[in-house]
Coordinates of C-alpha atoms in Angstrom, one line a residue:
Chain A
M52 CA 17.5 51.1 -26.5
R53 CA 16.4 52.4 -29.8
I54 CA 15.5 50.1 -32.7
S55 CA 14.9 51.7 -36.0
V56 CA 11.8 51.0 -38.0
R57 CA 13.9 49.7 -40.9
K58 CA 15.6 47.2 -38.5
I59 CA 12.2 46.0 -37.1
T60 CA 10.8 45.6 -40.6
F61 CA 13.7 43.8 -42.0
Y62 CA 13.9 41.2 -39.2
A63 CA 10.1 40.8 -39.3
I64 CA 10.2 40.0 -43.0
M65 CA 13.0 37.5 -42.3
L66 CA 11.0 35.9 -39.5
A67 CA 7.9 35.7 -41.8
L68 CA 10.0 34.1 -44.5
S69 CA 11.5 31.5 -42.2
L70 CA 8.1 30.8 -40.7
A71 CA 6.6 30.3 -44.2
L72 CA 9.4 28.0 -45.2
S73 CA 9.1 26.0 -41.9
I74 CA 5.3 25.6 -42.2
A75 CA 5.6 24.7 -45.9
E76 CA 8.1 22.0 -45.4
S77 CA 6.1 20.5 -42.6
F78 CA 3.7 19.3 -45.3
I79 CA 6.4 17.4 -47.2
P80 CA 5.9 13.8 -46.3
F81 CA 8.9 11.6 -45.3
S82 CA 8.9 8.1 -44.0
I83 CA 11.4 8.7 -41.2
P84 CA 10.2 10.6 -38.1
G85 CA 11.7 14.1 -37.8
L86 CA 13.2 14.2 -41.2
K87 CA 13.1 17.7 -42.6
I88 CA 15.0 19.6 -45.3
G89 CA 15.4 22.6 -42.9
L90 CA 14.6 25.2 -45.5
A91 CA 14.3 27.9 -42.7
N92 CA 18.0 27.4 -42.0
I93 CA 18.6 29.3 -45.2
I94 CA 17.4 32.5 -43.5
T95 CA 19.3 31.7 -40.3
L96 CA 22.5 31.2 -42.3
I97 CA 22.1 34.4 -44.3
L98 CA 21.4 36.4 -41.1
L99 CA 24.3 34.8 -39.2
C100 CA 26.9 35.3 -41.9
N101 CA 25.7 38.8 -43.0
F102 CA 24.2 40.5 -40.0
G103 CA 25.7 38.6 -37.0
F104 CA 24.6 36.3 -34.2
F105 CA 21.8 38.3 -32.5
P106 CA 19.5 38.8 -35.5
A107 CA 19.9 35.1 -36.4
F108 CA 19.2 34.1 -32.7
A109 CA 16.1 36.3 -32.5
V110 CA 14.6 35.1 -35.8
N111 CA 15.4 31.5 -35.0
I112 CA 13.8 31.5 -31.6
G113 CA 10.8 33.4 -32.9
R114 CA 10.4 30.9 -35.7
V115 CA 10.6 27.9 -33.4
L116 CA 8.0 29.4 -31.0
L117 CA 5.6 30.5 -33.7
T118 CA 5.9 27.3 -35.7
S119 CA 5.1 25.2 -32.7
L120 CA 2.1 27.4 -31.8
I121 CA 0.8 27.1 -35.4
L122 CA 1.4 23.4 -35.7
G123 CA 0.1 22.8 -32.2
N124 CA 3.1 21.1 -30.6
F125 CA 4.1 23.8 -28.1
L126 CA 6.0 22.4 -25.1
Q127 CA 5.8 18.9 -26.5
M128 CA 8.5 16.6 -27.7
G129 CA 8.6 18.1 -31.2
F130 CA 8.9 21.6 -29.9
F131 CA 11.8 20.7 -27.6
M132 CA 13.6 18.8 -30.4
S133 CA 13.2 21.8 -32.7
L134 CA 14.3 24.2 -30.0
A135 CA 17.4 22.2 -29.0
G136 CA 18.3 21.5 -32.7
S137 CA 18.0 25.1 -33.8
M138 CA 19.8 26.5 -30.8
L139 CA 22.8 24.1 -30.9
S140 CA 23.1 24.4 -34.6
L141 CA 23.1 28.2 -34.4
I142 CA 25.7 28.2 -31.6
T143 CA 28.0 25.8 -33.5
M144 CA 27.5 27.6 -36.8
T145 CA 28.4 30.9 -35.1
L146 CA 31.6 29.3 -33.6
A147 CA 32.5 27.8 -36.9
Y148 CA 31.9 31.1 -38.7
I149 CA 34.0 33.0 -36.2
F150 CA 36.9 30.5 -35.7
L151 CA 37.0 28.5 -38.9
K152 CA 37.6 31.4 -41.3
R153 CA 38.4 29.2 -44.3
L154 CA 34.9 27.7 -44.3
T155 CA 32.3 29.1 -46.7
M156 CA 28.6 29.1 -45.9
V157 CA 28.4 25.5 -47.3
G158 CA 30.8 24.3 -44.6
V159 CA 29.1 26.3 -41.9
S160 CA 25.7 24.9 -43.0
L161 CA 27.1 21.3 -42.9
I162 CA 28.3 21.8 -39.3
G163 CA 24.9 23.3 -38.4
A164 CA 23.1 20.3 -40.0
F165 CA 25.1 17.8 -38.1
F166 CA 24.6 19.5 -34.7
H167 CA 20.9 20.1 -35.4
I168 CA 20.3 16.3 -35.8
F169 CA 22.6 15.5 -32.9
A170 CA 20.7 17.8 -30.5
Q171 CA 17.4 16.4 -31.7
F172 CA 18.5 12.8 -31.0
M173 CA 19.8 13.8 -27.6
V174 CA 16.3 15.3 -26.7
A175 CA 14.6 12.1 -28.0
L176 CA 17.1 10.0 -25.9
L177 CA 16.2 12.0 -22.8
Y178 CA 12.5 11.7 -23.6
F179 CA 12.4 8.0 -24.3
G180 CA 15.5 6.9 -22.4
S181 CA 16.5 4.3 -24.9
W182 CA 19.6 4.3 -27.1
S183 CA 17.7 2.3 -29.7
I184 CA 16.3 5.5 -31.2
F185 CA 19.8 5.9 -32.7
Y186 CA 18.6 3.3 -35.2
Y187 CA 17.4 6.2 -37.3
F188 CA 20.6 8.3 -36.8
P189 CA 22.7 7.2 -39.9
L190 CA 19.8 7.7 -42.4
T191 CA 18.7 11.0 -40.9
M192 CA 22.3 12.2 -40.8
A193 CA 22.9 11.2 -44.5
F194 CA 19.8 13.1 -45.5
S195 CA 20.8 16.0 -43.3
L196 CA 24.2 16.3 -44.9
A197 CA 22.7 16.4 -48.3
S198 CA 20.2 19.1 -47.3
G199 CA 23.0 21.0 -45.5
I200 CA 25.0 21.2 -48.7
V201 CA 21.9 22.4 -50.7
I202 CA 21.0 25.0 -48.1
G203 CA 24.6 26.2 -47.9
I204 CA 24.7 26.7 -51.6
I205 CA 21.4 28.5 -51.7
A206 CA 22.4 30.8 -48.9
L207 CA 25.8 31.5 -50.6
L208 CA 24.1 32.3 -53.9
I209 CA 21.5 34.6 -52.2
S210 CA 24.3 36.4 -50.2
S211 CA 26.4 37.0 -53.3
M212 CA 23.4 38.5 -55.3
K213 CA 23.8 42.1 -56.2
S214 CA 20.3 43.0 -55.0
F215 CA 21.2 41.4 -51.6
E216 CA 24.3 43.5 -51.4
R217 CA 22.0 46.5 -51.7
I218 CA 19.8 45.3 -48.9
K219 CA 22.9 44.6 -46.8
G220 CA 24.3 48.0 -47.5
N221 CA 21.0 49.6 -46.5
S222 CA 20.6 47.4 -43.5
P223 CA 20.9 49.2 -40.1
N224 CA 23.7 46.9 -38.9
Chain B
M4 CA 40.4 27.5 -64.2
K5 CA 37.0 28.1 -62.7
A6 CA 36.8 24.5 -61.4
K7 CA 40.2 25.0 -59.8
E8 CA 39.1 28.1 -58.1
L9 CA 35.9 26.5 -56.9
F10 CA 37.9 23.6 -55.5
K11 CA 40.3 25.9 -53.7
K12 CA 37.4 28.0 -52.3
H13 CA 35.5 25.0 -51.0
F14 CA 38.5 22.8 -50.0
F15 CA 37.8 23.1 -46.3
D16 CA 34.1 22.6 -46.8
G17 CA 35.0 19.3 -48.4
I18 CA 37.1 18.3 -45.4
V19 CA 34.1 19.0 -43.1
L20 CA 31.8 17.0 -45.5
L21 CA 34.2 14.1 -45.6
S22 CA 34.6 14.0 -41.8
L23 CA 30.8 14.1 -41.3
I24 CA 30.4 11.3 -43.9
A25 CA 32.9 9.3 -42.0
I26 CA 30.9 9.8 -38.8
T27 CA 27.7 8.8 -40.6
I28 CA 29.4 5.6 -42.0
I29 CA 30.7 4.7 -38.5
S30 CA 27.3 5.2 -37.0
F31 CA 25.7 3.1 -39.7
A32 CA 28.2 0.3 -39.0
L33 CA 27.4 0.6 -35.3
V34 CA 23.6 0.5 -35.9
L35 CA 24.0 -2.6 -38.1
S36 CA 26.1 -4.4 -35.5
F37 CA 23.6 -3.7 -32.7
S38 CA 20.3 -4.1 -34.5
N39 CA 18.5 -5.8 -37.3
K40 CA 19.3 -9.2 -35.7
P41 CA 16.6 -11.7 -36.5
A42 CA 15.9 -13.3 -33.1
S43 CA 14.1 -16.5 -32.3
S44 CA 12.2 -14.8 -29.5
L45 CA 11.2 -11.2 -29.6
K46 CA 9.5 -9.0 -27.1
A47 CA 8.0 -5.5 -27.5
D48 CA 8.0 -2.9 -24.7
I49 CA 5.5 -0.2 -25.3
Y50 CA 6.2 3.1 -23.5
R51 CA 4.3 6.3 -23.3
E52 CA 6.9 9.0 -22.5
N53 CA 9.0 7.1 -19.9
T54 CA 6.2 4.9 -18.5
L55 CA 6.1 1.3 -19.6
L56 CA 2.6 0.5 -20.6
R57 CA 2.9 -3.1 -21.7
T58 CA 5.5 -5.8 -22.4
I59 CA 4.5 -8.4 -25.0
D60 CA 6.3 -11.7 -25.7
L61 CA 6.0 -11.7 -29.5
S62 CA 7.4 -15.2 -29.8
K63 CA 4.3 -16.6 -27.9
V64 CA 1.8 -14.8 -30.1
E65 CA 0.2 -17.4 -32.4
K66 CA -2.4 -15.6 -34.5
E67 CA -2.6 -12.0 -35.5
E68 CA -4.5 -9.7 -33.1
S69 CA -4.9 -6.0 -32.5
F70 CA -5.4 -3.8 -29.4
V71 CA -5.8 -0.1 -28.6
I72 CA -3.4 1.9 -26.5
E73 CA -3.8 5.4 -25.2
G74 CA -1.2 7.8 -26.5
S75 CA -0.7 11.3 -25.0
K76 CA -3.0 12.9 -27.6
G77 CA -5.1 10.1 -29.0
E78 CA -5.5 6.4 -29.5
M79 CA -3.2 4.0 -31.5
V80 CA -4.1 0.6 -32.8
I81 CA -1.3 -1.9 -32.5
S82 CA -1.2 -5.3 -34.3
I83 CA 0.9 -8.2 -33.2
K84 CA 1.6 -11.6 -34.8
H85 CA 4.3 -14.2 -34.2
N86 CA 7.6 -12.3 -33.7
A87 CA 6.3 -9.1 -35.3
I88 CA 4.5 -5.9 -34.3
K89 CA 3.2 -2.9 -36.2
V90 CA 1.2 0.2 -35.7
E91 CA -2.1 -0.4 -37.6
D92 CA -3.4 3.1 -37.1
S93 CA -2.6 6.2 -35.1
S94 CA -4.3 9.5 -34.4
C95 CA -1.2 11.4 -35.5
Y96 CA -1.4 13.2 -38.8
K97 CA 1.9 12.2 -40.4
K98 CA 1.6 8.4 -39.7
Y99 CA 5.3 7.7 -39.7
C100 CA 4.7 5.0 -37.1
V101 CA 2.1 3.3 -39.4
H102 CA 4.4 3.5 -42.4
E103 CA 7.1 1.5 -40.5
G104 CA 4.9 -1.6 -41.2
W105 CA 5.7 -4.9 -39.5
V106 CA 8.8 -4.8 -37.4
D107 CA 10.3 -8.3 -36.9
K108 CA 14.0 -7.5 -36.0
A109 CA 15.5 -6.7 -32.6
G110 CA 16.7 -3.2 -32.2
H111 CA 14.3 -1.6 -34.7
P112 CA 12.2 0.8 -32.6
I113 CA 8.8 2.3 -33.6
I114 CA 8.3 6.0 -32.5
C115 CA 5.2 8.1 -32.6
A116 CA 6.4 11.6 -31.4
Y117 CA 2.9 13.0 -31.6
N118 CA 1.5 10.5 -29.2
S119 CA 4.7 10.2 -27.2
I120 CA 4.7 6.4 -27.8
Y121 CA 7.9 4.4 -28.2
I122 CA 7.9 0.7 -28.9
Y123 CA 11.1 -1.0 -28.2
V124 CA 11.6 -4.4 -30.0
G125 CA 14.3 -6.6 -28.5
E126 CA 15.2 -10.1 -27.7
A127 CA 13.0 -11.6 -25.0
S128 CA 14.6 -12.8 -21.8
F129 CA 12.7 -15.3 -19.6
S130 CA 11.4 -13.0 -16.9
D131 CA 10.3 -9.7 -18.3
V132 CA 7.1 -10.4 -20.2
D133 CA 3.4 -10.2 -19.4
I134 CA 1.9 -12.3 -22.2

């Protein structure tokens, strides 16, 4: 299998960007455990809707692994929550993008946001074995929907930029 | 005209958003019906991962006291008083658990993901408490 230098460079830049966004937002304090804006999802969404599933998958899994190594929670609860959330949201966003053609990136992002939180709560449920963790679900979900809209709009705006069209046109896919 | 186009373009996004808001409202109603009940006798179960470290009958605590528990990565200081519990300090760096403050309602859990500590606060039955 041959991978062009342009392809490797482009995905590496995307991975670096999503990693930077991920690390940066880990410093934003919230009073609810696990609450995050999910800025790195902008990159996932742009890759998924413009370049397909596999680049989005590769960058996503690379981001989760590297972020956990940098933040020091590799193979711990936070890592598994992050992994499950990002994988389930990517799969559901891919299915929504393929089968629900009338949705724009905002709708796809909302579906991703919902399943991200859902998967994280399921991992926490497995970890602690108590349904009472769902106490945090409505607030987290409300926050997640708001951030899902913002992320969808940002991804939509970036994807419709003329300069991005040029990158897309030059991209190896 | 532009607003009409925008509405048309994002109509199905709006349907997705409304459905998810409905799910959020239903879950909020469910949480309200199952938790936040002020109970006359509360207990706290402290778990590290799935192991029960300690069960405390908070209704029998008369004066405020503190103790240390060992989390998976460091120590946590827990304070208890009559029908209430809080995390006084924790070795985690974000201190979500500490910011929860005093918890005095059944069904409100305290979670420290960093230390894998989970404190379940519920109504005490007669047989399941140590203190």
